[in-house]
Amino acid sequence: MGFLNKVKKNEVKFGLENYVFLIRGTAKAGKSSFFAQIVEEMYGDSTKGLLIPFEKGYSAINGVNIFPYTITPEVVIDEETYTGWEVFTGLVDEIINTPEEERIKIVAIDTVDEFINVAIEETCRTSRIKTKKPCDSIDSAYGGFGRGRMFMKKMIKEQIEKLRGAGVGIFFIGHTKVKTLKTKIDEEEYQILGSNLTEDYDAVFANDADFILMITNDNKIVDGRMITGERYLRFRGDGFYAAGSRFANVPEQIPLDAKIFIQTLKKCVMDLAGVKDEKTMNKLVEKEEKESKETREKTKKVSEDKLNELITKIKQFGASDDTPISTKTELMGVIGEYEIDLKNPLNNNITSLQEIIDRFGI
């Protein structure tokens, strides 16, 4: 086949839509507002960003495009009840199927704490359907032994890859918590300020993030009173703050300012790309946008072909005279459970179809 002829030199890219950001901060630190400011500063058009709220806290944010329903495990929209996961994946599908010139460039998941709860509930729900057994926790899902957590992580990863594959950037927004840890050698205790999620849940987002950012305050105590100082955005950790980046040339921190943030990211890319002036940089951006569009179009075509292929296999199996009636009945039940659309292959996802094919040995 010739795999080595596919190898090419990687080039860093500038647009926010090329990256995944995980931004943490205390409650009311300005995380969601900062996202809104970044979208406006980067694109000059608030419609290029979308804040998807998993907890209510967007009412005081001016100018940001939001989905005007808080996504909980169960959501009522126009008097119809949906699962929270169904609403979220429906939004993702609508975003990626929007024509590219009209497509949202970057979305914010606000916050990952509640997003995880929605994903856990969906995992338990599908476990009850597929195993026909009770399930009231992630640890008992799919027979336990970590299978529920693996299923949930796979489920979330699929949505992240859908957005990234369509050229949509992601901002994960989370809360911070001071944690006391111990060294492995002498078990000496030390503290860090990191995610309020457990390590395995936080890794679902941190492992995919190109930038793990943290909002901090330069507070001072004056005459026994706490005086709130300037807010900063940390790019690097220092042993206490849990932050970091795939870019080696990021500063330790910058003022919490959208314009400075965009300039900082731009400078990092320019330095790594060896670009010295704005004009050359703009040409580089135009080139990467064209190449990204061509790649996405090819990827979309491959995905569409794969969906059609899998649906055809399932239909042929269901219609075959060699397939027992009892198996056909079971197959139709599973198709209903997975909410498979046999008439419109593109309304399905590859993972669900592949699971059906594997289950029946098609």
Tab-separated table of C-alpha atoms in Angstrom:
chain	number	residue	atom	x	y	z
A	1	MET	CA	0.000	0.000	0.000
A	2	GLY	CA	2.844	2.371	0.785
A	3	PHE	CA	2.341	4.037	4.155
A	4	LEU	CA	5.633	5.930	4.268
A	5	ASN	CA	4.643	8.030	1.252
A	6	LYS	CA	1.911	9.487	3.480
A	7	VAL	CA	4.490	10.957	5.862
A	8	LYS	CA	4.779	14.756	5.842
A	9	LYS	CA	6.347	17.494	7.900
A	10	ASN	CA	4.005	18.804	10.591
A	11	GLU	CA	3.363	22.551	10.698
A	12	VAL	CA	1.935	24.405	13.692
A	13	LYS	CA	-1.303	26.281	13.043
A	14	PHE	CA	-2.665	29.507	14.388
A	15	GLY	CA	-6.484	29.461	14.409
A	16	LEU	CA	-8.151	28.713	17.741
A	17	GLU	CA	-10.258	26.118	15.941
A	18	ASN	CA	-7.139	23.952	15.610
A	19	TYR	CA	-6.799	23.377	19.360
A	20	VAL	CA	-8.485	22.088	22.482
A	21	PHE	CA	-8.289	24.307	25.564
A	22	LEU	CA	-9.010	23.318	29.163
A	23	ILE	CA	-9.467	26.411	31.304
A	24	ARG	CA	-9.931	26.153	35.053
A	25	GLY	CA	-10.705	28.664	37.749
A	26	THR	CA	-12.666	29.231	40.922
A	27	ALA	CA	-16.379	29.990	40.802
A	28	LYS	CA	-17.076	33.463	39.360
A	29	ALA	CA	-13.455	33.786	38.150
A	30	GLY	CA	-14.653	34.894	34.706
A	31	LYS	CA	-14.073	31.676	32.745
A	32	SER	CA	-17.240	31.818	30.622
A	33	SER	CA	-16.954	35.580	30.108
A	34	PHE	CA	-13.367	35.131	28.951
A	35	PHE	CA	-14.520	32.623	26.341
A	36	ALA	CA	-17.055	35.152	25.010
A	37	GLN	CA	-14.358	37.849	24.825
A	38	ILE	CA	-11.967	35.515	22.991
A	39	VAL	CA	-14.557	34.673	20.321
A	40	GLU	CA	-15.282	38.347	19.701
A	41	GLU	CA	-11.579	39.294	19.658
A	42	MET	CA	-10.560	36.427	17.381
A	43	TYR	CA	-13.394	36.449	14.868
A	44	GLY	CA	-15.135	39.795	15.393
A	45	ASP	CA	-18.375	37.818	15.243
A	46	SER	CA	-20.056	36.270	18.297
A	47	THR	CA	-21.902	33.759	16.091
A	48	LYS	CA	-18.603	31.960	15.448
A	49	GLY	CA	-18.639	30.701	19.034
A	50	LEU	CA	-21.189	28.720	21.029
A	51	LEU	CA	-21.394	28.241	24.780
A	52	ILE	CA	-23.110	24.957	25.668
A	53	PRO	CA	-24.221	25.256	29.317
A	54	PHE	CA	-24.304	22.199	31.545
A	55	GLU	CA	-24.876	24.463	34.535
A	56	LYS	CA	-26.696	27.770	34.749
A	57	GLY	CA	-24.361	30.729	34.949
A	58	TYR	CA	-24.570	32.422	31.571
A	59	SER	CA	-27.270	35.002	32.278
A	60	ALA	CA	-24.727	37.722	33.137
A	61	ILE	CA	-22.505	37.104	30.088
A	62	ASN	CA	-23.181	39.705	27.414
A	63	GLY	CA	-22.852	38.992	23.705
A	64	VAL	CA	-22.048	35.297	23.773
A	65	ASN	CA	-24.018	32.848	21.647
A	66	ILE	CA	-25.544	30.256	23.957
A	67	PHE	CA	-27.771	27.225	23.739
A	68	PRO	CA	-30.543	28.613	25.985
A	69	TYR	CA	-31.221	25.443	27.970
A	70	THR	CA	-29.148	24.064	30.817
A	71	ILE	CA	-28.239	20.514	29.807
A	72	THR	CA	-28.932	18.155	32.699
A	73	PRO	CA	-29.464	14.364	32.506
A	74	GLU	CA	-33.053	15.130	31.483
A	75	VAL	CA	-33.998	18.257	29.497
A	76	VAL	CA	-37.437	19.566	28.542
A	77	ILE	CA	-37.468	21.595	25.301
A	78	ASP	CA	-40.736	22.801	23.798
A	79	GLU	CA	-42.639	20.410	26.086
A	80	GLU	CA	-40.664	17.389	24.825
A	81	THR	CA	-38.312	15.477	27.109
A	82	TYR	CA	-34.830	14.494	25.956
A	83	THR	CA	-31.811	12.944	27.631
A	84	GLY	CA	-29.025	15.457	28.166
A	85	TRP	CA	-26.634	13.368	26.094
A	86	GLU	CA	-29.136	13.292	23.233
A	87	VAL	CA	-29.307	17.099	23.269
A	88	PHE	CA	-25.522	17.469	23.352
A	89	THR	CA	-24.834	14.992	20.538
A	90	GLY	CA	-27.672	16.535	18.534
A	91	LEU	CA	-25.964	19.928	18.825
A	92	VAL	CA	-22.626	18.421	17.766
A	93	ASP	CA	-24.201	16.761	14.712
A	94	GLU	CA	-25.944	19.980	13.670
A	95	ILE	CA	-22.712	21.958	14.055
A	96	ILE	CA	-20.597	19.608	11.943
A	97	ASN	CA	-23.300	19.278	9.275
A	98	THR	CA	-23.598	23.044	8.857
A	99	PRO	CA	-21.926	24.330	5.650
A	100	GLU	CA	-18.331	25.270	6.458
A	101	GLU	CA	-18.684	28.951	5.636
A	102	GLU	CA	-21.526	29.233	8.161
A	103	ARG	CA	-20.124	26.829	10.755
A	104	ILE	CA	-19.366	27.692	14.367
A	105	LYS	CA	-15.604	27.907	14.860
A	106	ILE	CA	-15.296	27.118	18.551
A	107	VAL	CA	-17.541	25.738	21.303
A	108	ALA	CA	-17.313	25.892	25.084
A	109	ILE	CA	-18.426	23.053	27.358
A	110	ASP	CA	-19.456	24.836	30.563
A	111	THR	CA	-18.674	23.089	32.858
A	112	VAL	CA	-16.957	19.707	32.601
A	113	ASP	CA	-18.118	18.878	36.152
A	114	GLU	CA	-21.751	18.710	35.077
A	115	PHE	CA	-20.909	17.428	31.591
A	116	ILE	CA	-19.414	14.337	33.249
A	117	ASN	CA	-22.622	13.810	35.232
A	118	VAL	CA	-24.666	13.839	32.006
A	119	ALA	CA	-22.246	11.362	30.408
A	120	ILE	CA	-22.413	9.079	33.465
A	121	GLU	CA	-26.215	9.039	33.368
A	122	GLU	CA	-26.159	8.204	29.657
A	123	THR	CA	-23.704	5.373	30.302
A	124	CYS	CA	-25.985	3.925	32.988
A	125	ARG	CA	-29.046	4.325	30.742
A	126	THR	CA	-27.479	2.504	27.790
A	127	SER	CA	-26.106	-0.163	30.149
A	128	ARG	CA	-29.620	-0.894	31.420
A	129	ILE	CA	-30.878	-1.182	27.827
A	130	LYS	CA	-28.076	-3.355	26.504
A	131	THR	CA	-27.475	-5.645	29.498
A	132	LYS	CA	-31.111	-5.813	30.690
A	133	LYS	CA	-29.754	-5.404	34.235
A	134	PRO	CA	-30.128	-2.647	36.857
A	135	CYS	CA	-27.453	0.062	36.833
A	136	ASP	CA	-27.359	2.953	39.273
A	137	SER	CA	-23.671	3.913	39.089
A	138	ILE	CA	-20.834	4.128	36.603
A	139	ASP	CA	-18.999	1.353	38.483
A	140	SER	CA	-21.824	-1.133	37.929
A	141	ALA	CA	-22.352	-0.210	34.256
A	142	TYR	CA	-21.741	-2.914	31.648
A	143	GLY	CA	-20.958	-5.510	34.275
A	144	GLY	CA	-18.473	-3.425	36.254
A	145	PHE	CA	-14.693	-3.912	36.320
A	146	GLY	CA	-14.182	-0.457	34.790
A	147	ARG	CA	-16.193	-1.230	31.651
A	148	GLY	CA	-18.621	1.611	32.321
A	149	ARG	CA	-15.832	4.161	32.633
A	150	MET	CA	-14.215	2.884	29.445
A	151	PHE	CA	-17.530	3.128	27.594
A	152	MET	CA	-18.101	6.673	28.856
A	153	LYS	CA	-14.603	7.833	27.880
A	154	LYS	CA	-15.043	6.333	24.417
A	155	MET	CA	-18.424	8.063	24.109
A	156	ILE	CA	-16.959	11.472	25.005
A	157	LYS	CA	-13.888	10.950	22.807
A	158	GLU	CA	-16.127	10.275	19.818
A	159	GLN	CA	-17.831	13.665	20.178
A	160	ILE	CA	-14.507	15.468	20.633
A	161	GLU	CA	-13.163	13.861	17.472
A	162	LYS	CA	-16.302	14.778	15.537
A	163	LEU	CA	-15.846	18.452	16.395
A	164	ARG	CA	-12.105	18.446	15.752
A	165	GLY	CA	-12.576	16.618	12.475
A	166	ALA	CA	-14.966	19.351	11.349
A	167	GLY	CA	-12.442	22.068	12.195
A	168	VAL	CA	-14.191	23.198	15.381
A	169	GLY	CA	-12.092	24.179	18.393
A	170	ILE	CA	-13.116	23.280	21.939
A	171	PHE	CA	-12.935	25.122	25.247
A	172	PHE	CA	-13.525	22.879	28.243
A	173	ILE	CA	-14.353	24.968	31.314
A	174	GLY	CA	-13.805	23.541	34.797
A	175	HIS	CA	-13.402	24.422	38.449
A	176	THR	CA	-10.306	24.285	40.631
A	177	LYS	CA	-9.613	22.631	43.950
A	178	VAL	CA	-6.619	22.525	46.271
A	179	LYS	CA	-5.576	18.889	46.703
A	180	THR	CA	-3.147	17.337	49.163
A	181	LEU	CA	-0.974	14.633	47.602
A	182	LYS	CA	1.929	12.475	48.734
A	183	THR	CA	5.251	11.747	47.059
A	184	LYS	CA	5.722	8.132	46.008
A	185	ILE	CA	9.140	7.758	47.631
A	186	ASP	CA	8.772	9.061	51.187
A	187	GLU	CA	5.032	9.896	51.175
A	188	GLU	CA	5.731	13.500	52.102
A	189	GLU	CA	2.614	15.614	51.656
A	190	TYR	CA	2.374	18.549	49.264
A	191	GLN	CA	-0.447	20.615	47.776
A	192	ILE	CA	-1.461	21.506	44.234
A	193	LEU	CA	-4.228	23.652	42.788
A	194	GLY	CA	-5.782	21.619	40.006
A	195	SER	CA	-9.091	20.203	38.865
A	196	ASN	CA	-11.904	19.500	41.306
A	197	LEU	CA	-12.596	16.290	39.349
A	198	THR	CA	-11.041	12.969	40.248
A	199	GLU	CA	-7.860	12.209	38.319
A	200	ASP	CA	-9.429	9.724	35.886
A	201	TYR	CA	-12.335	12.046	35.013
A	202	ASP	CA	-10.058	15.054	34.644
A	203	ALA	CA	-7.814	13.025	32.304
A	204	VAL	CA	-10.738	12.643	29.868
A	205	PHE	CA	-10.320	16.357	29.086
A	206	ALA	CA	-6.702	17.046	30.059
A	207	ASN	CA	-5.303	14.309	27.810
A	208	ASP	CA	-6.953	15.866	24.744
A	209	ALA	CA	-6.110	19.460	25.666
A	210	ASP	CA	-3.361	21.327	23.838
A	211	PHE	CA	-3.497	24.039	26.500
A	212	ILE	CA	-4.365	23.558	30.183
A	213	LEU	CA	-4.931	27.082	31.448
A	214	MET	CA	-5.757	28.457	34.876
A	215	ILE	CA	-7.233	31.774	35.987
A	216	THR	CA	-5.547	33.086	39.139
A	217	ASN	CA	-5.798	36.223	41.237
A	218	ASP	CA	-2.925	38.306	42.547
A	219	ASN	CA	-4.565	38.755	45.957
A	220	LYS	CA	-2.925	40.566	48.860
A	221	ILE	CA	-3.700	40.802	52.557
A	222	VAL	CA	-3.693	44.420	53.778
A	223	ASP	CA	-4.503	45.231	57.411
A	224	GLY	CA	-6.032	41.809	57.873
A	225	ARG	CA	-8.293	42.132	54.808
A	226	MET	CA	-8.073	40.241	51.508
A	227	ILE	CA	-7.662	42.673	48.629
A	228	THR	CA	-8.426	41.203	45.204
A	229	GLY	CA	-5.652	41.980	42.747
A	230	GLU	CA	-5.223	41.588	39.004
A	231	ARG	CA	-6.385	38.379	37.376
A	232	TYR	CA	-3.925	36.308	35.349
A	233	LEU	CA	-4.076	33.420	32.930
A	234	ARG	CA	-1.413	30.820	33.639
A	235	PHE	CA	0.055	28.772	30.784
A	236	ARG	CA	2.656	26.920	32.866
A	237	GLY	CA	2.592	25.038	36.130
A	238	ASP	CA	5.059	25.776	38.922
A	239	GLY	CA	4.613	22.844	41.264
A	240	PHE	CA	1.474	24.309	42.824
A	241	TYR	CA	-0.588	25.471	39.851
A	242	ALA	CA	-1.589	22.634	37.495
A	243	ALA	CA	-1.225	24.183	34.045
A	244	GLY	CA	0.684	23.368	30.891
A	245	SER	CA	0.836	23.372	27.105
A	246	ARG	CA	2.090	21.334	24.171
A	247	PHE	CA	3.886	24.545	23.132
A	248	ALA	CA	7.276	24.848	24.782
A	249	ASN	CA	7.528	28.591	24.148
A	250	VAL	CA	4.466	29.826	26.052
A	251	PRO	CA	4.970	32.375	28.862
A	252	GLU	CA	4.330	31.438	32.489
A	253	GLN	CA	1.327	33.763	32.695
A	254	ILE	CA	-0.335	36.784	31.084
A	255	PRO	CA	-2.977	39.259	32.255
A	256	LEU	CA	-6.499	37.865	31.785
A	257	ASP	CA	-7.181	39.767	28.604
A	258	ALA	CA	-8.588	38.291	25.364
A	259	LYS	CA	-6.491	40.500	23.100
A	260	ILE	CA	-3.250	39.624	24.909
A	261	PHE	CA	-4.245	35.949	24.833
A	262	ILE	CA	-4.704	36.002	21.037
A	263	GLN	CA	-1.429	37.884	20.568
A	264	THR	CA	0.380	35.385	22.811
A	265	LEU	CA	-0.902	32.389	20.865
A	266	LYS	CA	-0.034	34.107	17.596
A	267	LYS	CA	3.509	34.862	18.762
A	268	CYS	CA	4.020	31.253	19.884
A	269	VAL	CA	3.021	29.942	16.461
A	270	MET	CA	5.083	32.555	14.606
A	271	ASP	CA	8.179	31.735	16.662
A	272	LEU	CA	7.823	27.997	16.120
A	273	ALA	CA	7.118	28.448	12.410
A	274	GLY	CA	10.071	30.817	12.027
A	275	VAL	CA	7.780	33.565	10.734
A	276	LYS	CA	8.951	37.121	11.381
A	277	ASP	CA	6.176	39.381	10.100
A	278	GLU	CA	2.367	39.629	10.065
A	279	LYS	CA	2.080	39.550	6.262
A	280	THR	CA	3.801	36.181	6.009
A	281	MET	CA	1.741	34.950	8.944
A	282	ASN	CA	-1.518	35.919	7.220
A	283	LYS	CA	-0.474	34.000	4.097
A	284	LEU	CA	0.309	31.007	6.307
A	285	VAL	CA	-3.159	31.210	7.882
A	286	GLU	CA	-4.840	31.362	4.446
A	287	LYS	CA	-2.830	28.338	3.329
A	288	GLU	CA	-3.692	26.280	6.421
A	289	GLU	CA	-7.395	27.151	6.126
A	290	LYS	CA	-7.432	25.954	2.510
A	291	GLU	CA	-5.567	22.732	3.334
A	292	SER	CA	-7.754	22.048	6.384
A	293	LYS	CA	-10.903	22.474	4.318
A	294	GLU	CA	-9.640	20.054	1.667
A	295	THR	CA	-8.701	17.490	4.326
A	296	ARG	CA	-12.082	17.771	6.051
A	297	GLU	CA	-13.916	17.315	2.762
A	298	LYS	CA	-11.945	14.125	2.059
A	299	THR	CA	-12.519	12.843	5.606
A	300	LYS	CA	-16.249	13.568	5.388
A	301	LYS	CA	-16.483	11.643	2.115
A	302	VAL	CA	-14.711	8.644	3.675
A	303	SER	CA	-17.066	8.754	6.700
A	304	GLU	CA	-20.154	8.960	4.496
A	305	ASP	CA	-18.958	5.983	2.436
A	306	LYS	CA	-18.315	3.989	5.625
A	307	LEU	CA	-21.780	4.768	7.043
A	308	ASN	CA	-23.432	3.667	3.797
A	309	GLU	CA	-21.359	0.477	3.782
A	310	LEU	CA	-22.295	-0.453	7.379
A	311	ILE	CA	-26.015	0.270	6.892
A	312	THR	CA	-26.007	-1.851	3.714
A	313	LYS	CA	-24.437	-4.772	5.617
A	314	ILE	CA	-27.069	-4.566	8.370
A	315	LYS	CA	-29.940	-4.369	5.848
A	316	GLN	CA	-28.622	-7.324	3.864
A	317	PHE	CA	-28.219	-9.389	7.038
A	318	GLY	CA	-31.773	-8.544	8.125
A	319	ALA	CA	-33.226	-9.393	4.695
A	320	SER	CA	-31.240	-12.587	4.112
A	321	ASP	CA	-33.103	-15.903	4.011
A	322	ASP	CA	-30.154	-17.427	5.881
A	323	THR	CA	-30.808	-15.228	8.933
A	324	PRO	CA	-33.174	-16.956	11.431
A	325	ILE	CA	-36.472	-15.205	12.184
A	326	SER	CA	-35.571	-15.006	15.892
A	327	THR	CA	-32.289	-13.263	15.020
A	328	LYS	CA	-34.089	-10.819	12.719
A	329	THR	CA	-36.515	-9.988	15.532
A	330	GLU	CA	-33.605	-9.449	17.942
A	331	LEU	CA	-31.828	-7.309	15.335
A	332	MET	CA	-34.846	-5.029	14.901
A	333	GLY	CA	-35.041	-4.629	18.664
A	334	VAL	CA	-31.378	-3.621	18.865
A	335	ILE	CA	-31.817	-1.209	15.940
A	336	GLY	CA	-34.613	0.404	17.952
A	337	GLU	CA	-32.480	0.552	21.105
A	338	TYR	CA	-29.665	2.271	19.225
A	339	GLU	CA	-32.183	4.538	17.441
A	340	ILE	CA	-30.666	3.607	14.075
A	341	ASP	CA	-32.062	5.389	11.015
A	342	LEU	CA	-31.993	2.766	8.246
A	343	LYS	CA	-33.312	5.157	5.606
A	344	ASN	CA	-30.745	7.904	6.206
A	345	PRO	CA	-27.268	6.435	6.906
A	346	LEU	CA	-25.740	9.865	7.638
A	347	ASN	CA	-28.031	10.285	10.656
A	348	ASN	CA	-26.132	7.499	12.453
A	349	ASN	CA	-22.658	7.219	13.911
A	350	ILE	CA	-20.054	4.665	12.912
A	351	THR	CA	-19.448	3.413	16.462
A	352	SER	CA	-23.088	2.368	17.024
A	353	LEU	CA	-23.336	0.643	13.660
A	354	GLN	CA	-20.057	-1.194	14.216
A	355	GLU	CA	-21.240	-2.372	17.648
A	356	ILE	CA	-24.373	-3.872	16.055
A	357	ILE	CA	-22.311	-5.576	13.352
A	358	ASP	CA	-19.908	-7.009	15.948
A	359	ARG	CA	-22.787	-8.143	18.172
A	360	PHE	CA	-24.429	-10.161	15.410
A	361	GLY	CA	-21.226	-11.226	13.656
A	362	ILE	CA	-22.353	-9.609	10.419
